[in-house]
Every structure is written in C-alpha cells, then in structure tokens.
Amino acid sequence: MSAAANALRGEGELRIGGATHVLRPSFGALVAAEAELGPLFALVERAADGRLALGEMATLFWHCIAERPAALTHEAVGEAVVAAGLAGATPALRLLLGQILQGR
C-alpha cells in the first residue's frame, strides 16, 4: 500500500484486496499502458463511446499503480475492478482519462 493519493498531482485510488493503491498517471506509466493498449487517444475515444473493455481498464490501472507491490498481479487488479463494479471503478478511470486529455 502506498501513501494517500494527491489530487493536485492527478492521482486517484483503487482498492485491491483490502488495500488502497495510488493510481499515478506518470509519463512512464502512460507510455507502458500505451505500448500494451495502443494509442491513448483511441483509448479515450473508446471510453467516450462506451466501448472500453474491462481488460483495457484493468491494464490502464495496472500500469498507473504507484509503488506496485511485487506480489500484486495484473489479474488481481482486474478482479478488483470486477469487485468494485463499473460504478465503483469509474471515478478512478475518469480521473486517469482526464489526465491523459488535459494533463496537470
């Protein structure tokens, strides 16, 4: 578990397995996500059209987890998204997509 999210830095939070993890859309995290998911602008467009896949959301979260523990798996992030439901995961997703579009 990492320190609390800093909204001034564009950070969000995601609960995974009872622990809260900071989502930090750093340059490195977004480049890694883009390498796996394709262009981020296309990702934002899919989200806006309601076509963002669950796996894409989990992958974006995975790459943006700051201070990711070695034991944390990509599958656990996906399961956390499912456990939270789309309504529960949407605030963190909205924050990350906003940072991709607007920056800090």
XYZ file of N, CA, C and O in Angstrom, residues 2-15 20-25 61 64-66 89 91-96 99:
128
model
N 0.512 2.226 -0.746
C 1.283 3.456 -0.822
C 0.560 4.579 -0.087
O -0.532 4.403 0.426
N 1.195 5.745 -0.047
C 0.606 6.908 0.620
C -0.696 7.306 -0.067
O -1.024 6.832 -1.142
N -1.437 8.192 0.564
C -2.720 8.640 0.004
C -2.511 9.366 -1.317
O -1.478 9.983 -1.562
N -3.510 9.279 -2.172
C -3.460 9.947 -3.473
C -3.453 11.456 -3.297
O -4.079 11.991 -2.396
N -2.743 12.125 -4.185
C -2.652 13.573 -4.182
C -3.415 14.087 -5.402
O -2.927 13.991 -6.535
N -4.585 14.638 -5.183
C -5.422 15.117 -6.284
C -4.727 16.214 -7.087
O -4.955 16.338 -8.289
N -3.858 16.985 -6.464
C -3.145 18.046 -7.173
C -2.166 17.478 -8.201
O -1.794 18.160 -9.149
N -1.765 16.230 -8.017
C -0.881 15.554 -8.969
C -1.675 14.712 -9.962
O -1.107 14.001 -10.769
N -2.985 14.752 -9.862
C -3.821 13.968 -10.769
C -3.905 12.513 -10.388
O -4.166 11.663 -11.230
N -3.677 12.207 -9.122
C -3.693 10.827 -8.664
C -5.081 10.402 -8.213
O -5.868 11.219 -7.751
N -5.348 9.129 -8.337
C -6.586 8.539 -7.858
C -6.264 7.338 -6.990
O -5.093 7.070 -6.709
N -7.302 6.625 -6.584
C -7.108 5.456 -5.730
C -7.942 4.288 -6.240
O -9.000 4.476 -6.833
N -7.435 3.096 -5.974
C -8.143 1.871 -6.305
C -7.920 0.882 -5.174
O -6.778 0.664 -4.757
N -9.018 0.301 -4.675
C -8.920 -0.714 -3.625
C -8.720 -2.066 -4.277
O -9.478 -2.471 -5.148
N -5.646 0.043 -0.308
C -5.843 1.144 -1.239
C -4.521 1.464 -1.914
O -3.507 1.654 -1.241
N -4.536 1.512 -3.250
C -3.337 1.799 -4.030
C -3.531 3.103 -4.790
O -4.610 3.382 -5.298
N -2.460 3.873 -4.868
C -2.486 5.142 -5.581
C -2.303 4.880 -7.071
O -1.425 4.111 -7.475
N -3.140 5.508 -7.874
C -3.019 5.476 -9.324
C -2.371 6.781 -9.743
O -2.933 7.858 -9.531
N -1.174 6.691 -10.306
C -0.416 7.887 -10.685
C -0.144 7.830 -12.190
O 0.666 7.019 -12.651
N -0.788 8.696 -12.963
C -0.601 8.675 -14.410
C 0.688 9.379 -14.843
O 0.668 10.407 -15.508
N -5.156 0.751 -15.237
C -4.955 0.835 -13.788
C -3.641 0.168 -13.394
O -2.876 0.702 -12.594
N -0.660 2.252 -13.967
C -0.646 3.505 -13.205
C -0.524 3.311 -11.696
O -0.456 4.300 -10.960
N -0.481 2.079 -11.221
C -0.332 1.867 -9.781
C 1.070 2.291 -9.361
O 2.069 1.738 -9.820
N 1.122 3.277 -8.490
C 2.403 3.763 -7.971
C 2.889 2.786 -6.905
O 2.087 2.207 -6.171
N -15.448 1.666 -10.172
C -14.169 1.894 -10.843
C -14.169 3.165 -11.697
O -13.110 3.690 -12.029
N -14.866 6.428 -11.115
C -14.182 7.655 -10.675
C -12.676 7.626 -10.945
O -12.118 8.622 -11.414
N -12.030 6.496 -10.684
C -10.590 6.397 -10.948
C -10.323 6.452 -12.443
O -9.372 7.109 -12.893
N -11.154 5.785 -13.234
C -10.997 5.807 -14.683
C -11.174 7.221 -15.217
O -10.372 7.693 -16.033
N -12.194 7.911 -14.759
C -12.462 9.281 -15.205
C -11.263 10.183 -14.903
O -10.861 10.998 -15.729
N -10.684 10.007 -13.722
C -9.531 10.817 -13.341
C -8.356 10.551 -14.278
O -7.726 11.487 -14.780
N -8.050 9.287 -14.543
C -6.929 8.951 -15.418
C -7.160 9.453 -16.841
O -6.255 10.018 -17.460
N -6.596 13.109 -17.030
C -5.179 13.459 -17.023
C -4.554 13.212 -18.387
O -3.689 13.966 -18.834
